[in-house]
Amino acid sequence: YQYLSRYKREEDLDRFLFIPERTEGTEKECLKLLLEFCGRHNPSWTELSNFTHFLNFQLSKCEKSVFCSPAVGKDFKGF
């Protein structure tokens, strides 16, 4: 939710620090955002679950990647 909400507001994600313990938004806002970005019209709970697991996996990999680290941020802006 933190990444998707900032992406929708067109905020800079390169400087965003994900904090798992911090709660943002409501359940209703989260569901609305997931439905918007899922890419399916009227998705099932299974499709939403698959979408969130895949997105979480990709974002976790991105956070750990040297190519997305602040050290190379200027060279790979927006990567």
Short mmCIF file of C-alpha atoms in Angstrom, two decimals:
data_model
loop_
_atom_site.label_atom_id
_atom_site.label_comp_id
_atom_site.label_asym_id
_atom_site.label_seq_id
_atom_site.Cartn_x
_atom_site.Cartn_y
_atom_site.Cartn_z
CA TYR A 1 0.00 0.00 0.00
CA GLN A 2 2.79 2.43 0.89
CA TYR A 3 4.44 2.08 -2.52
CA LEU A 4 1.22 2.11 -4.53
CA SER A 5 -0.21 5.15 -2.75
CA ARG A 6 3.01 7.12 -3.30
CA TYR A 7 3.18 5.98 -6.92
CA LYS A 8 -0.38 7.17 -7.50
CA ARG A 9 0.46 10.57 -5.97
CA GLU A 10 3.52 10.66 -8.29
CA GLU A 11 5.93 10.94 -5.38
CA ASP A 12 9.61 10.06 -5.74
CA LEU A 13 9.95 6.38 -4.89
CA ASP A 14 13.75 6.49 -5.09
CA ARG A 15 13.93 8.29 -1.74
CA PHE A 16 11.03 6.47 -0.11
CA LEU A 17 11.94 4.24 2.82
CA PHE A 18 9.47 1.42 3.40
CA ILE A 19 8.67 0.96 7.09
CA PRO A 20 6.69 -2.26 7.64
CA GLU A 21 5.68 -1.32 11.18
CA ARG A 22 4.04 1.93 10.09
CA THR A 23 0.35 1.72 9.26
CA GLU A 24 -0.95 4.04 6.58
CA GLY A 25 -4.46 4.37 5.25
CA THR A 26 -7.50 2.33 6.08
CA GLU A 27 -8.50 -1.15 4.99
CA LYS A 28 -11.03 0.40 2.61
CA GLU A 29 -8.39 2.66 1.02
CA CYS A 30 -5.98 -0.26 0.68
CA LEU A 31 -8.56 -2.47 -1.01
CA LYS A 32 -9.56 0.35 -3.36
CA LEU A 33 -5.94 0.89 -4.36
CA LEU A 34 -5.30 -2.82 -4.87
CA LEU A 35 -8.40 -3.08 -7.06
CA GLU A 36 -7.19 -0.11 -9.09
CA PHE A 37 -3.70 -1.48 -9.71
CA CYS A 38 -4.51 -5.18 -9.98
CA GLY A 39 -5.15 -4.92 -13.71
CA ARG A 40 -8.30 -7.04 -13.64
CA HIS A 41 -11.89 -5.90 -13.80
CA ASN A 42 -13.72 -7.35 -10.79
CA PRO A 43 -10.86 -9.63 -9.60
CA SER A 44 -11.42 -12.56 -7.28
CA TRP A 45 -9.81 -12.72 -3.84
CA THR A 46 -7.35 -15.26 -5.25
CA GLU A 47 -6.31 -12.84 -8.00
CA LEU A 48 -5.87 -10.03 -5.47
CA SER A 49 -3.85 -12.34 -3.25
CA ASN A 50 -1.63 -13.40 -6.15
CA PHE A 51 -1.16 -9.76 -7.17
CA THR A 52 -0.15 -8.67 -3.67
CA HIS A 53 2.24 -11.61 -3.20
CA PHE A 54 3.88 -10.99 -6.56
CA LEU A 55 4.15 -7.23 -5.94
CA ASN A 56 5.60 -7.81 -2.48
CA PHE A 57 8.15 -10.28 -3.87
CA GLN A 58 9.23 -7.84 -6.60
CA LEU A 59 9.46 -4.88 -4.23
CA SER A 60 11.50 -6.93 -1.74
CA LYS A 61 13.95 -7.86 -4.49
CA CYS A 62 14.12 -4.24 -5.62
CA GLU A 63 14.85 -2.99 -2.09
CA LYS A 64 17.78 -5.42 -1.82
CA SER A 65 19.17 -4.78 -5.30
CA VAL A 66 22.40 -2.84 -5.63
CA PHE A 67 20.98 -1.25 -8.77
CA CYS A 68 18.21 0.39 -6.74
CA SER A 69 20.41 1.50 -3.84
CA PRO A 70 21.18 5.13 -3.03
CA ALA A 71 24.80 4.48 -4.06
CA VAL A 72 23.82 4.29 -7.73
CA GLY A 73 20.65 6.37 -7.48
CA LYS A 74 21.92 9.16 -9.72
CA ASP A 75 22.98 6.75 -12.46
CA PHE A 76 19.77 4.68 -12.40
CA LYS A 77 17.17 7.30 -11.42
CA GLY A 78 13.68 5.78 -11.51
CA PHE A 79 15.00 2.28 -12.11
#
